[in-house]
mmCIF file with all atom_site columns, C-alpha atoms and ligand atoms in Angstrom:
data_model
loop_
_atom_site.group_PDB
_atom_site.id
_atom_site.type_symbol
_atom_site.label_atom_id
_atom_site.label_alt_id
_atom_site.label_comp_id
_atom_site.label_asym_id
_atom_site.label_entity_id
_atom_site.label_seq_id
_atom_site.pdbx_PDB_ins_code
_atom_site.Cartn_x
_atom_site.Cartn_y
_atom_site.Cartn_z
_atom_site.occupancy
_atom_site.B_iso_or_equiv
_atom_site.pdbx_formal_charge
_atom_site.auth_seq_id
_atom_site.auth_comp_id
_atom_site.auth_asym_id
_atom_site.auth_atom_id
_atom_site.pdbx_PDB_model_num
ATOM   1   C  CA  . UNK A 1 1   ? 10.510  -75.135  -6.412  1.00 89.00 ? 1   UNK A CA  1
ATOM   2   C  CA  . UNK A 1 2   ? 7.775   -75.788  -3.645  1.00 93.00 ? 2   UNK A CA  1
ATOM   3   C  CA  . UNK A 1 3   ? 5.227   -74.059  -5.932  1.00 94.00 ? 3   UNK A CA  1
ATOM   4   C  CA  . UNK A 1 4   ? 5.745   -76.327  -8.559  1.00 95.00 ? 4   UNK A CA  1
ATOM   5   C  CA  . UNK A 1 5   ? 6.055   -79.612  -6.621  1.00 95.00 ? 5   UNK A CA  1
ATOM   6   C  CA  . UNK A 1 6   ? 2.379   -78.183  -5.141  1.00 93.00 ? 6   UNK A CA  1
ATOM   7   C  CA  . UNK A 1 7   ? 1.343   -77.342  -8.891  1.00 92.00 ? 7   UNK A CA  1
ATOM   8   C  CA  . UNK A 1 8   ? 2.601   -80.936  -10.445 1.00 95.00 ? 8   UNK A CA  1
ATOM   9   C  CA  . UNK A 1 9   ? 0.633   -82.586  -7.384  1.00 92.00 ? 9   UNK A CA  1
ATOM   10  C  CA  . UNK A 1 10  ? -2.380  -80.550  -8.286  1.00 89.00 ? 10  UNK A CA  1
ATOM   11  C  CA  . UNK A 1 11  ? -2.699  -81.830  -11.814 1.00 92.00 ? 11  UNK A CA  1
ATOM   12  C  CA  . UNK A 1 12  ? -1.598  -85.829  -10.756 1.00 97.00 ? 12  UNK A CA  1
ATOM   13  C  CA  . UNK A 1 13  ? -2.738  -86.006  -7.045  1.00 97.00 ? 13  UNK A CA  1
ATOM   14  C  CA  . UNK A 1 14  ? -6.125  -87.845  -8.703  1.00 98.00 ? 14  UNK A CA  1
ATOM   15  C  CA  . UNK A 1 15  ? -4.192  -90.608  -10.491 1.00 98.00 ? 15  UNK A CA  1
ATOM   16  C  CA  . UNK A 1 16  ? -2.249  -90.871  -6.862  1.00 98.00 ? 16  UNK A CA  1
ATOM   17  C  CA  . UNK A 1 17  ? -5.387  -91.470  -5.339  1.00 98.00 ? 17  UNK A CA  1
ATOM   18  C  CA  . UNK A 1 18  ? -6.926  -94.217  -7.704  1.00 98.00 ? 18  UNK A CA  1
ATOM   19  C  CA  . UNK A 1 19  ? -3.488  -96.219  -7.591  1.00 97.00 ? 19  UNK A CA  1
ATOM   20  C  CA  . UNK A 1 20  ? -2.983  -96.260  -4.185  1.00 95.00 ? 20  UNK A CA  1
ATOM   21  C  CA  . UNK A 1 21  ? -7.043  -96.968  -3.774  1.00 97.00 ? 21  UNK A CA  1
ATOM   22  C  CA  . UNK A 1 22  ? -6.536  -100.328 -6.230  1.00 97.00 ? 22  UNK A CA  1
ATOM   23  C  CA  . UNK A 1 23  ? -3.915  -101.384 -3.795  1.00 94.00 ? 23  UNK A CA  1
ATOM   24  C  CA  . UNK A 1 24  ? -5.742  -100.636 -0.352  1.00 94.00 ? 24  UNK A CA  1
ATOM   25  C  CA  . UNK A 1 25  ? -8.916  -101.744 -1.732  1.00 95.00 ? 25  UNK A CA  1
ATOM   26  C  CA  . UNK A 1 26  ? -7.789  -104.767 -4.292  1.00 95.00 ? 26  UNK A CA  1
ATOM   27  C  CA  . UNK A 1 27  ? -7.931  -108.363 -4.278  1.00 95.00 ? 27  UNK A CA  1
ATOM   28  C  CA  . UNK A 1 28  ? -10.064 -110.634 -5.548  1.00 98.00 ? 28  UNK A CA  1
ATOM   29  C  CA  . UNK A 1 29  ? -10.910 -112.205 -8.731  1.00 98.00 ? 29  UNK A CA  1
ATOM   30  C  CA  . UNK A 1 30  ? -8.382  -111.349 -11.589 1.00 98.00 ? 30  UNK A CA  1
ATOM   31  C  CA  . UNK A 1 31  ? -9.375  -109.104 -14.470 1.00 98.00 ? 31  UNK A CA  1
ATOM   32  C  CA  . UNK A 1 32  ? -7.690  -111.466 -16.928 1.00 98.00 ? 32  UNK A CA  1
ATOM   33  C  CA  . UNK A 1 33  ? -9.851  -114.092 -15.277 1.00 98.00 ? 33  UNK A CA  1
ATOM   34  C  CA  . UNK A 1 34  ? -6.347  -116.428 -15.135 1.00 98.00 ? 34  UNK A CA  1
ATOM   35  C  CA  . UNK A 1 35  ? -5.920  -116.620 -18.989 1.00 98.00 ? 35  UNK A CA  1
ATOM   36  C  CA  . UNK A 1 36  ? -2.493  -117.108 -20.295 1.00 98.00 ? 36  UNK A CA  1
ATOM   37  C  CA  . UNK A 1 37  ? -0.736  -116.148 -23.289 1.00 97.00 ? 37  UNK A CA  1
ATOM   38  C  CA  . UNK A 1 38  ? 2.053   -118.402 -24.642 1.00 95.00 ? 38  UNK A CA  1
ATOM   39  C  CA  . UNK A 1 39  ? 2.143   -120.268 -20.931 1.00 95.00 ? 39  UNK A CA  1
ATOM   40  C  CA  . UNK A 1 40  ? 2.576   -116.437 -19.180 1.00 97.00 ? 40  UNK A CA  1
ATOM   41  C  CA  . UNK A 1 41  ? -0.519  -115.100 -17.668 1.00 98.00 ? 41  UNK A CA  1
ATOM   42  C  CA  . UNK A 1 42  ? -2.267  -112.073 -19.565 1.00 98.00 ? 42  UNK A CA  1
ATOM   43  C  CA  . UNK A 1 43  ? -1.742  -109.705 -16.643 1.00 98.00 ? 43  UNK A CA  1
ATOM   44  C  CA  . UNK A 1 44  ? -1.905  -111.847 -13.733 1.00 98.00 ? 44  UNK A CA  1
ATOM   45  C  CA  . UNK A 1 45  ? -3.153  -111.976 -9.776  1.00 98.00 ? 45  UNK A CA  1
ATOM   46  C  CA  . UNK A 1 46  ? -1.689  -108.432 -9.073  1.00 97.00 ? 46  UNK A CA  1
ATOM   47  C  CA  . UNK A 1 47  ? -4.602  -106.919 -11.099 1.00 98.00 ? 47  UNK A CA  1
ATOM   48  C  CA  . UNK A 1 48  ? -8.481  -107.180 -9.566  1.00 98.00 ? 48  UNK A CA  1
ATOM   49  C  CA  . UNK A 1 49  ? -11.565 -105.924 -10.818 1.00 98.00 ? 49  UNK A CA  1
ATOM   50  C  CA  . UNK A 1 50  ? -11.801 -104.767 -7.134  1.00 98.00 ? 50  UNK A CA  1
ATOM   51  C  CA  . UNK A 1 51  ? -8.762  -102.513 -8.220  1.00 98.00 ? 51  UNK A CA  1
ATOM   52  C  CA  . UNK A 1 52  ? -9.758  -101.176 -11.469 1.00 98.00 ? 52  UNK A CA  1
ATOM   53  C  CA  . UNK A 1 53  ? -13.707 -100.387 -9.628  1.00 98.00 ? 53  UNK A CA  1
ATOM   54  C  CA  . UNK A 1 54  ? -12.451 -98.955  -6.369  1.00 98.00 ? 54  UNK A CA  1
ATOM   55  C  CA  . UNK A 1 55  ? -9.477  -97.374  -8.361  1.00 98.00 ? 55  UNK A CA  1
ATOM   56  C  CA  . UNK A 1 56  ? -11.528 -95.391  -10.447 1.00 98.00 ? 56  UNK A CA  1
ATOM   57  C  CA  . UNK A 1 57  ? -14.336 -94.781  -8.030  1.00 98.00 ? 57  UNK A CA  1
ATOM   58  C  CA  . UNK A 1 58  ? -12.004 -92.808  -5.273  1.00 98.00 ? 58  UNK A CA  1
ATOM   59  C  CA  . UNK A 1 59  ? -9.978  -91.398  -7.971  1.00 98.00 ? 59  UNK A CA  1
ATOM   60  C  CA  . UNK A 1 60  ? -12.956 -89.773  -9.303  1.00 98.00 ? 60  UNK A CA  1
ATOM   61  C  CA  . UNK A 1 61  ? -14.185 -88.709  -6.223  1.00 98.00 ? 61  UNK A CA  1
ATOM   62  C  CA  . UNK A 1 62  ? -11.006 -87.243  -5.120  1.00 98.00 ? 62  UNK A CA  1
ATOM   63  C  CA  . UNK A 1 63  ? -11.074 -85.628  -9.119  1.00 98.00 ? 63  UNK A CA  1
ATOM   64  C  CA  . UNK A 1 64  ? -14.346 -83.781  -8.360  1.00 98.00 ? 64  UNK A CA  1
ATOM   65  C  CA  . UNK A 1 65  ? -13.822 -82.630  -4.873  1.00 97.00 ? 65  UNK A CA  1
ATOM   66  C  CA  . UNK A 1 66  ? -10.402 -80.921  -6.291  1.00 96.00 ? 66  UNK A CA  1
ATOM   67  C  CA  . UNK A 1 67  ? -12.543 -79.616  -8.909  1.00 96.00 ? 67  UNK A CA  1
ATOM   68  C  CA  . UNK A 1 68  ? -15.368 -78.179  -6.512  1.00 97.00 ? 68  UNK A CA  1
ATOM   69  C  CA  . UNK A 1 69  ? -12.368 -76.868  -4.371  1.00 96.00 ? 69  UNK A CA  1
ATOM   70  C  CA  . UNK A 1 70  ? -10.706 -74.851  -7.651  1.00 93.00 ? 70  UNK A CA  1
ATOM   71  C  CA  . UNK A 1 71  ? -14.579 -74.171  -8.867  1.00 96.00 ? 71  UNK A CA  1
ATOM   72  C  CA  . UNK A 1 72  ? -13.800 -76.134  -12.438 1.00 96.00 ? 72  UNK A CA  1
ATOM   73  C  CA  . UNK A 1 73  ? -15.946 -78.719  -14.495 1.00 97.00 ? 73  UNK A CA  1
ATOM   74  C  CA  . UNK A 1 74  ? -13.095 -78.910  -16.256 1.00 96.00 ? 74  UNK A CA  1
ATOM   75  C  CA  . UNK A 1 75  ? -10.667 -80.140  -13.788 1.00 96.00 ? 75  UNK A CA  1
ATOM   76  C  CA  . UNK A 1 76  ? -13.304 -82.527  -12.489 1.00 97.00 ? 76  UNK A CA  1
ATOM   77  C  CA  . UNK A 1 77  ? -13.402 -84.214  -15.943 1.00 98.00 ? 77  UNK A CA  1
ATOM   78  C  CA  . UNK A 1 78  ? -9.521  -84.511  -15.954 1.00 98.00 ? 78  UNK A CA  1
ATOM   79  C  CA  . UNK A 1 79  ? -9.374  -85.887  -12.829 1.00 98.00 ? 79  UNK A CA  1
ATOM   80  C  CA  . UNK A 1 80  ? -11.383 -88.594  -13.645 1.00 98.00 ? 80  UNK A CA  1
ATOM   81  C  CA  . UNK A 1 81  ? -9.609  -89.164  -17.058 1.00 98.00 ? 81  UNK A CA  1
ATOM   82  C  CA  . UNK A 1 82  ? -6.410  -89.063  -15.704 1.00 98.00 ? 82  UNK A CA  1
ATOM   83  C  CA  . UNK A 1 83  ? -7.746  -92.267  -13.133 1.00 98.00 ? 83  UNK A CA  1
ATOM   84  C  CA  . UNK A 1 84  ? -8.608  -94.139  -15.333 1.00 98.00 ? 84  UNK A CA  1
ATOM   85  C  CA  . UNK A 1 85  ? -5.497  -93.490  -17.673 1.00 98.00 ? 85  UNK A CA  1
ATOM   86  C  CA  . UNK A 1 86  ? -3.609  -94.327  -14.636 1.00 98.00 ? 86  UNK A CA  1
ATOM   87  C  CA  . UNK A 1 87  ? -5.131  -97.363  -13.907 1.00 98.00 ? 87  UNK A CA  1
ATOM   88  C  CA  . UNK A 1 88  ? -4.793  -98.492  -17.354 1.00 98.00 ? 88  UNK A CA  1
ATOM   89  C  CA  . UNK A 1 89  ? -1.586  -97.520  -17.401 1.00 98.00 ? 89  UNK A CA  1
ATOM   90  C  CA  . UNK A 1 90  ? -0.503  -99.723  -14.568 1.00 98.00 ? 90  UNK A CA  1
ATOM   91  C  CA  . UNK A 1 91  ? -2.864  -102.768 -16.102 1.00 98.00 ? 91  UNK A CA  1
ATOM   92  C  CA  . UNK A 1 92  ? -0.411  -102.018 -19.565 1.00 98.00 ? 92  UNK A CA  1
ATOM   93  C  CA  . UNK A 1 93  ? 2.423   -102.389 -16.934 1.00 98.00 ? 93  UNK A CA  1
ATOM   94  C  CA  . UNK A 1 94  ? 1.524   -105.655 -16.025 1.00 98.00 ? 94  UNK A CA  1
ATOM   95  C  CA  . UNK A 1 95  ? 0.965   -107.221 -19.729 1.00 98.00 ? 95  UNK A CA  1
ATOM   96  C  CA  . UNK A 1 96  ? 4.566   -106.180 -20.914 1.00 98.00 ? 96  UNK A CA  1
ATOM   97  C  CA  . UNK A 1 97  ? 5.971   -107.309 -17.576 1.00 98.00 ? 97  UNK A CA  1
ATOM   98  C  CA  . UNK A 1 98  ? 4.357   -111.323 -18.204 1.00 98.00 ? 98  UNK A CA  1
ATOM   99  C  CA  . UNK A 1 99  ? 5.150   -110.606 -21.692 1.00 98.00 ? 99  UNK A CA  1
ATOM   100 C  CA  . UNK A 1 100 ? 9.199   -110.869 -21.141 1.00 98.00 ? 100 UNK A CA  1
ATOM   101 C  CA  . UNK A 1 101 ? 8.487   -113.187 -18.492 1.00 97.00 ? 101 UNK A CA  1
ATOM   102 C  CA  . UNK A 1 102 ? 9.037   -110.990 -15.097 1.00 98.00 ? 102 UNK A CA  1
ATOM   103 C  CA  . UNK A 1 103 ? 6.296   -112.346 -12.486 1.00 97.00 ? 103 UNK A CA  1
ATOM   104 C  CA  . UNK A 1 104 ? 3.614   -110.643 -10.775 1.00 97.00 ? 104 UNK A CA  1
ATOM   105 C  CA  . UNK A 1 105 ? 5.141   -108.633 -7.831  1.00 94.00 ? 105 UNK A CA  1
ATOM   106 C  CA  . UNK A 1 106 ? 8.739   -109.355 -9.182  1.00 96.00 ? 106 UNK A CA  1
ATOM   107 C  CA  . UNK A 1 107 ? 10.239  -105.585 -9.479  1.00 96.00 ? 107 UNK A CA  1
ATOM   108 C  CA  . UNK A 1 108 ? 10.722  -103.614 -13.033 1.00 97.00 ? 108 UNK A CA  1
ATOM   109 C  CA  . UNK A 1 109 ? 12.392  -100.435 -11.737 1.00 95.00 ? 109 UNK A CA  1
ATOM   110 C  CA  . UNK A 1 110 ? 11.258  -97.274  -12.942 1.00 95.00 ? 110 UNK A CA  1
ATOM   111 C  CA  . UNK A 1 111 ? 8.274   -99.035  -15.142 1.00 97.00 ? 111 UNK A CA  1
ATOM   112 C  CA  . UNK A 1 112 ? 6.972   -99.929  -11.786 1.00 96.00 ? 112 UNK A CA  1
ATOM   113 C  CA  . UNK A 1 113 ? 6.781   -96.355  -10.450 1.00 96.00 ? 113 UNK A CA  1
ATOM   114 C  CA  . UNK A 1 114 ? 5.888   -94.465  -13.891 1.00 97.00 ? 114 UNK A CA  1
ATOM   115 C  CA  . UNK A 1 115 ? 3.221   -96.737  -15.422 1.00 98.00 ? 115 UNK A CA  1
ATOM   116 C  CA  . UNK A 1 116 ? 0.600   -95.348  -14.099 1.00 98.00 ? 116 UNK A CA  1
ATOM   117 C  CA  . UNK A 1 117 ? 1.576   -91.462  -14.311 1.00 98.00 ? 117 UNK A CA  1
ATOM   118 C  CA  . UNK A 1 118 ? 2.648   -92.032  -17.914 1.00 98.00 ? 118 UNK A CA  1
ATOM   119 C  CA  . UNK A 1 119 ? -0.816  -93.882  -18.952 1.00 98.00 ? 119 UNK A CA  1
ATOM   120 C  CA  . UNK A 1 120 ? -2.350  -90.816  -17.086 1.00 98.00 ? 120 UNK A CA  1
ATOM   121 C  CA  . UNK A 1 121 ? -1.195  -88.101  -18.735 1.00 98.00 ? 121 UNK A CA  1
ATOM   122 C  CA  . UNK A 1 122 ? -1.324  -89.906  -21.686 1.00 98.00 ? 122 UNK A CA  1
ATOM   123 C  CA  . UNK A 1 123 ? -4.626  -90.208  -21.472 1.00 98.00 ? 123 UNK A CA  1
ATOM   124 C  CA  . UNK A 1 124 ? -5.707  -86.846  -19.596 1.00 98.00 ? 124 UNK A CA  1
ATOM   125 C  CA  . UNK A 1 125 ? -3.492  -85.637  -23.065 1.00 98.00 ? 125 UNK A CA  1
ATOM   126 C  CA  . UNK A 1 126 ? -7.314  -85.526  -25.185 1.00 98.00 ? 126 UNK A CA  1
ATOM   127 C  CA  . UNK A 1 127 ? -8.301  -83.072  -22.635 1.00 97.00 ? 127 UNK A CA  1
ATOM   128 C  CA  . UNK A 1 128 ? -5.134  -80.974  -21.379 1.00 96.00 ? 128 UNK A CA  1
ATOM   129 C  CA  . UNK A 1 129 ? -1.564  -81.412  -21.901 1.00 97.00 ? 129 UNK A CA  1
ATOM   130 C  CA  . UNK A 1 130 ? 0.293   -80.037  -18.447 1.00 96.00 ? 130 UNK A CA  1
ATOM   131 C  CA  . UNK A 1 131 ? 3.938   -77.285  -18.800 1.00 96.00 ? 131 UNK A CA  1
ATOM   132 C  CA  . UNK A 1 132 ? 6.820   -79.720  -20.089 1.00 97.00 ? 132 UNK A CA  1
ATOM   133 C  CA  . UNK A 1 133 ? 8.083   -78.284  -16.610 1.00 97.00 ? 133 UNK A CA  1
ATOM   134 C  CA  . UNK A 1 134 ? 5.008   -79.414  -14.493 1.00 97.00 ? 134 UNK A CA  1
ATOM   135 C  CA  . UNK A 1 135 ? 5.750   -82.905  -16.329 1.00 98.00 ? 135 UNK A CA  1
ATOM   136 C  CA  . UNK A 1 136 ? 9.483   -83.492  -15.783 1.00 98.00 ? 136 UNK A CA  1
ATOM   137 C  CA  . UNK A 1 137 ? 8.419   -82.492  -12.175 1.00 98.00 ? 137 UNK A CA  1
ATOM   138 C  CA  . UNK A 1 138 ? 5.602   -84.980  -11.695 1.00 98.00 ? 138 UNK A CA  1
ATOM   139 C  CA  . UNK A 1 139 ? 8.220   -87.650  -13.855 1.00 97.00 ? 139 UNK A CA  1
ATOM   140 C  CA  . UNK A 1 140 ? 10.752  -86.933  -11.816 1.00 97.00 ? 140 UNK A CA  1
ATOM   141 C  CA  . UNK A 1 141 ? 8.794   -86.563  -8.233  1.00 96.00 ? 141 UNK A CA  1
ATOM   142 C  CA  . UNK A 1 142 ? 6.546   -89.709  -8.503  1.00 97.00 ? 142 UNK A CA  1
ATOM   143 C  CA  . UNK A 1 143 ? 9.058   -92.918  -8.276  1.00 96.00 ? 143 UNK A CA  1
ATOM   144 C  CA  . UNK A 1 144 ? 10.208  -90.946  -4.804  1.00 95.00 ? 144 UNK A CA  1
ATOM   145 C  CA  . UNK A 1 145 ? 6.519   -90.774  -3.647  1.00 94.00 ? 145 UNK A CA  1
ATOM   146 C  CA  . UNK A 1 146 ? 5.945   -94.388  -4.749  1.00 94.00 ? 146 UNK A CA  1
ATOM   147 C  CA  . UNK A 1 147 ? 8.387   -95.934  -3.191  1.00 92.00 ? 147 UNK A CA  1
ATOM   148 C  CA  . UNK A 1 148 ? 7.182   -94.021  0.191   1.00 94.00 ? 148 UNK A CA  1
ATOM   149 C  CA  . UNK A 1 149 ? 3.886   -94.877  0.024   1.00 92.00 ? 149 UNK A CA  1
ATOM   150 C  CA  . UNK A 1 150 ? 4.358   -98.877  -0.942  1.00 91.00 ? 150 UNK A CA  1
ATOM   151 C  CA  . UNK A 1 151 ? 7.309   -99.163  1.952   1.00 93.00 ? 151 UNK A CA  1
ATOM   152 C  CA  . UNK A 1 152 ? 4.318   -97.680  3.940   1.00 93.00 ? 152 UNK A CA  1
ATOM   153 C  CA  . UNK A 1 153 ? 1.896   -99.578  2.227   1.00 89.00 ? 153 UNK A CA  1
ATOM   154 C  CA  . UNK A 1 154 ? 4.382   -102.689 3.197   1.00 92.00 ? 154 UNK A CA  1
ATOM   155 C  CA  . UNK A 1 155 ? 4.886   -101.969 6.522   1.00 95.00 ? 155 UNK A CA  1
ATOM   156 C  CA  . UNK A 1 156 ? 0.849   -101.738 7.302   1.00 92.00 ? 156 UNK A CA  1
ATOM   157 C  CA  . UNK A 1 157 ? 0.382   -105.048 5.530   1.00 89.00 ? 157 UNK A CA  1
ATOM   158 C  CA  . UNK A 1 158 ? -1.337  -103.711 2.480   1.00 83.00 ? 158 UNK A CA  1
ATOM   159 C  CA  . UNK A 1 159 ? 1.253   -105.299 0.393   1.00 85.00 ? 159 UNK A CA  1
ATOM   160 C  CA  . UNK A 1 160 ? 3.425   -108.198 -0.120  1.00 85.00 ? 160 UNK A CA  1
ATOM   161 C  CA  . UNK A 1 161 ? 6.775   -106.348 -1.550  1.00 86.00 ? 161 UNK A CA  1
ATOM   162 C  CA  . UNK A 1 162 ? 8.160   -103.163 -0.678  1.00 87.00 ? 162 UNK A CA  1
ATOM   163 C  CA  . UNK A 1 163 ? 8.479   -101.789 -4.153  1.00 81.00 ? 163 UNK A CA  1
HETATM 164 N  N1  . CTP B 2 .   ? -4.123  -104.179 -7.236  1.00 95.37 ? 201 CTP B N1  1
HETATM 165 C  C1  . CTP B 2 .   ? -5.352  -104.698 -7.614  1.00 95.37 ? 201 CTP B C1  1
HETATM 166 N  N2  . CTP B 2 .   ? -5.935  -104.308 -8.785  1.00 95.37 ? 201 CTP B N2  1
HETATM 167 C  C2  . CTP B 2 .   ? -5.333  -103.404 -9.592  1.00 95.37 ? 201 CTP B C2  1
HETATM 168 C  C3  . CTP B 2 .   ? -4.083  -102.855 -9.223  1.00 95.37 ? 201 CTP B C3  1
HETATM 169 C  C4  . CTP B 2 .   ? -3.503  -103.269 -8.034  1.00 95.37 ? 201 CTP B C4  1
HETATM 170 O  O1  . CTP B 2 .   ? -5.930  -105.515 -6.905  1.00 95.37 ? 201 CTP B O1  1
HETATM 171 N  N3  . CTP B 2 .   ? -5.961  -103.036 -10.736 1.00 95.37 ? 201 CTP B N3  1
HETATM 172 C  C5  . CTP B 2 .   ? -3.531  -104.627 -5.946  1.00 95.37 ? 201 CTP B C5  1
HETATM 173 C  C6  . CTP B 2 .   ? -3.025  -106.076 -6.009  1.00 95.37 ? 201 CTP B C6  1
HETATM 174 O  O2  . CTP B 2 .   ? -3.272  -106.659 -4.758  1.00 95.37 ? 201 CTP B O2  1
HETATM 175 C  C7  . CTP B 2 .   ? -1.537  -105.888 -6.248  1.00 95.37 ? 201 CTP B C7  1
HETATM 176 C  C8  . CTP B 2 .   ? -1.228  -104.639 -5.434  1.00 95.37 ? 201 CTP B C8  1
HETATM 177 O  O3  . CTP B 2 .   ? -2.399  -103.839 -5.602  1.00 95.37 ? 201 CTP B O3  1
HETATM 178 O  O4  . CTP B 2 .   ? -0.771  -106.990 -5.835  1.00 95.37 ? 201 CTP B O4  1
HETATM 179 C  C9  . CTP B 2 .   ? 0.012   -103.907 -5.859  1.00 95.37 ? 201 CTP B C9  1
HETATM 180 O  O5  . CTP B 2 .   ? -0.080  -103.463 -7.188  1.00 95.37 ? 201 CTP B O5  1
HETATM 181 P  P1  . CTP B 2 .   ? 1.129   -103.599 -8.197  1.00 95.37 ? 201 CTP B P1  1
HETATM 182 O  O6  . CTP B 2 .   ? 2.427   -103.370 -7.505  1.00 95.37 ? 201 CTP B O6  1
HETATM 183 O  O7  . CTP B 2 .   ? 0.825   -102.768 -9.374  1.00 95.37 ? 201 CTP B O7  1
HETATM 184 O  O8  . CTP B 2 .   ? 0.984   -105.146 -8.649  1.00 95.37 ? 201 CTP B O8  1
HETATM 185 P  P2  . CTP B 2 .   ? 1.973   -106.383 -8.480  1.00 95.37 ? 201 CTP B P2  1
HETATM 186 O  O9  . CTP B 2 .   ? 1.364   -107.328 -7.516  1.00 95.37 ? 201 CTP B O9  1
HETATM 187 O  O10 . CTP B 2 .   ? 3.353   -105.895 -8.221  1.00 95.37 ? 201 CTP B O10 1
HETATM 188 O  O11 . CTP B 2 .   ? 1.900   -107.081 -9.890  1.00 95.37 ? 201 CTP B O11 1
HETATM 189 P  P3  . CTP B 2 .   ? 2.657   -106.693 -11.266 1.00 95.37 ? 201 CTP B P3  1
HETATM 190 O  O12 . CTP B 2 .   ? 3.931   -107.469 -11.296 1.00 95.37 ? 201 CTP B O12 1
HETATM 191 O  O13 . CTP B 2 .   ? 1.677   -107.137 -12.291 1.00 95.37 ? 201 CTP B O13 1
HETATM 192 O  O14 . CTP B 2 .   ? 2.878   -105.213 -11.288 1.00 95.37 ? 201 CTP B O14 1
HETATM 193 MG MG1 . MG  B 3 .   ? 4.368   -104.128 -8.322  1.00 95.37 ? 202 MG  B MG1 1
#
């Protein structure tokens, strides 16, 4: 059980680090730049350029010190894809969330907390395509460890809602 929580966190632990990175280091001016679509806005103020740039930057850092540590090019390059898939995933988030009219920071349970594991390992898929067991574990295991860190994230004044 352990040994595959600490083998799920292994594959996902850089797409952890880039989306809690575009929260501590967000803010700023708005990657849709404040455009609308059909009187909702694109994505709206909850995603930053900021974000997306410091998102990707620690996630990759964090990829290719894991992939130093475990001596792999390979795991490097995932690390990095899987940032930026989570990132994206969380940006995709946002755009069906304005499109059926729930506001920025207004909660969509379960989207919320997967978006940006599911756009990771969707992406990280062209590389490497984890155990359906090491999956279900990080599926399951991730909308615990998000809600932790933003009721942390919360309490320090890094963000606005709990969730
Ligand atoms: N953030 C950012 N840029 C990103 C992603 C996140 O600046 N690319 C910051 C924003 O300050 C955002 C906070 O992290 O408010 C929390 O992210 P999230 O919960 O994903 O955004 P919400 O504000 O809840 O907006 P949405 O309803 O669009 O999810
Ligand atoms: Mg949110």
């Amino acid at each position: 059980m352990i040994e595959l929580i600490l083998e799920a966190v292994k594959y996902i632990l850089p797409a952890y680090v880039a989306n809690s990175s575009s929260v501590l280091f967000g803010g700023g001016s708005p990657i849709d730049l404040g455009r609308e679509l059909h009187g909702n806005r694109l994505l709206g103020d909850g995603k930053t350029w900021r974000g997306l740039i410091f998102g990707l930057m620690s996630g990759s850092i964090a990829a290719v010190g894991i992939g130093i540590i475990l001596g792999s090019v390979l795991i490097s390059l995932y690390g990095v894809l899987i940032s930026l898939g989570g990132l994206l995933g969380d940006i995709a988030a946002s755009f069906f969330k304005r499109r059926i009219g729930v506001e920025r920071g207004d909660p969509a349970p379960l989207l919320d907390q997967l978006d940006f594991v599911l756009g990771a390992l969707a992406l990280g898929s062209v590389l490497f395509v984890p155990s359906e067991k090491v999956i279900l574990t990080i599926i399951i295991l991730t909308p615990f460890l998000h809600l932790l860190a933003n009721v942390i994230g919360y309490l320090l004044d890094f963000k606005d809602k709990p969730w």
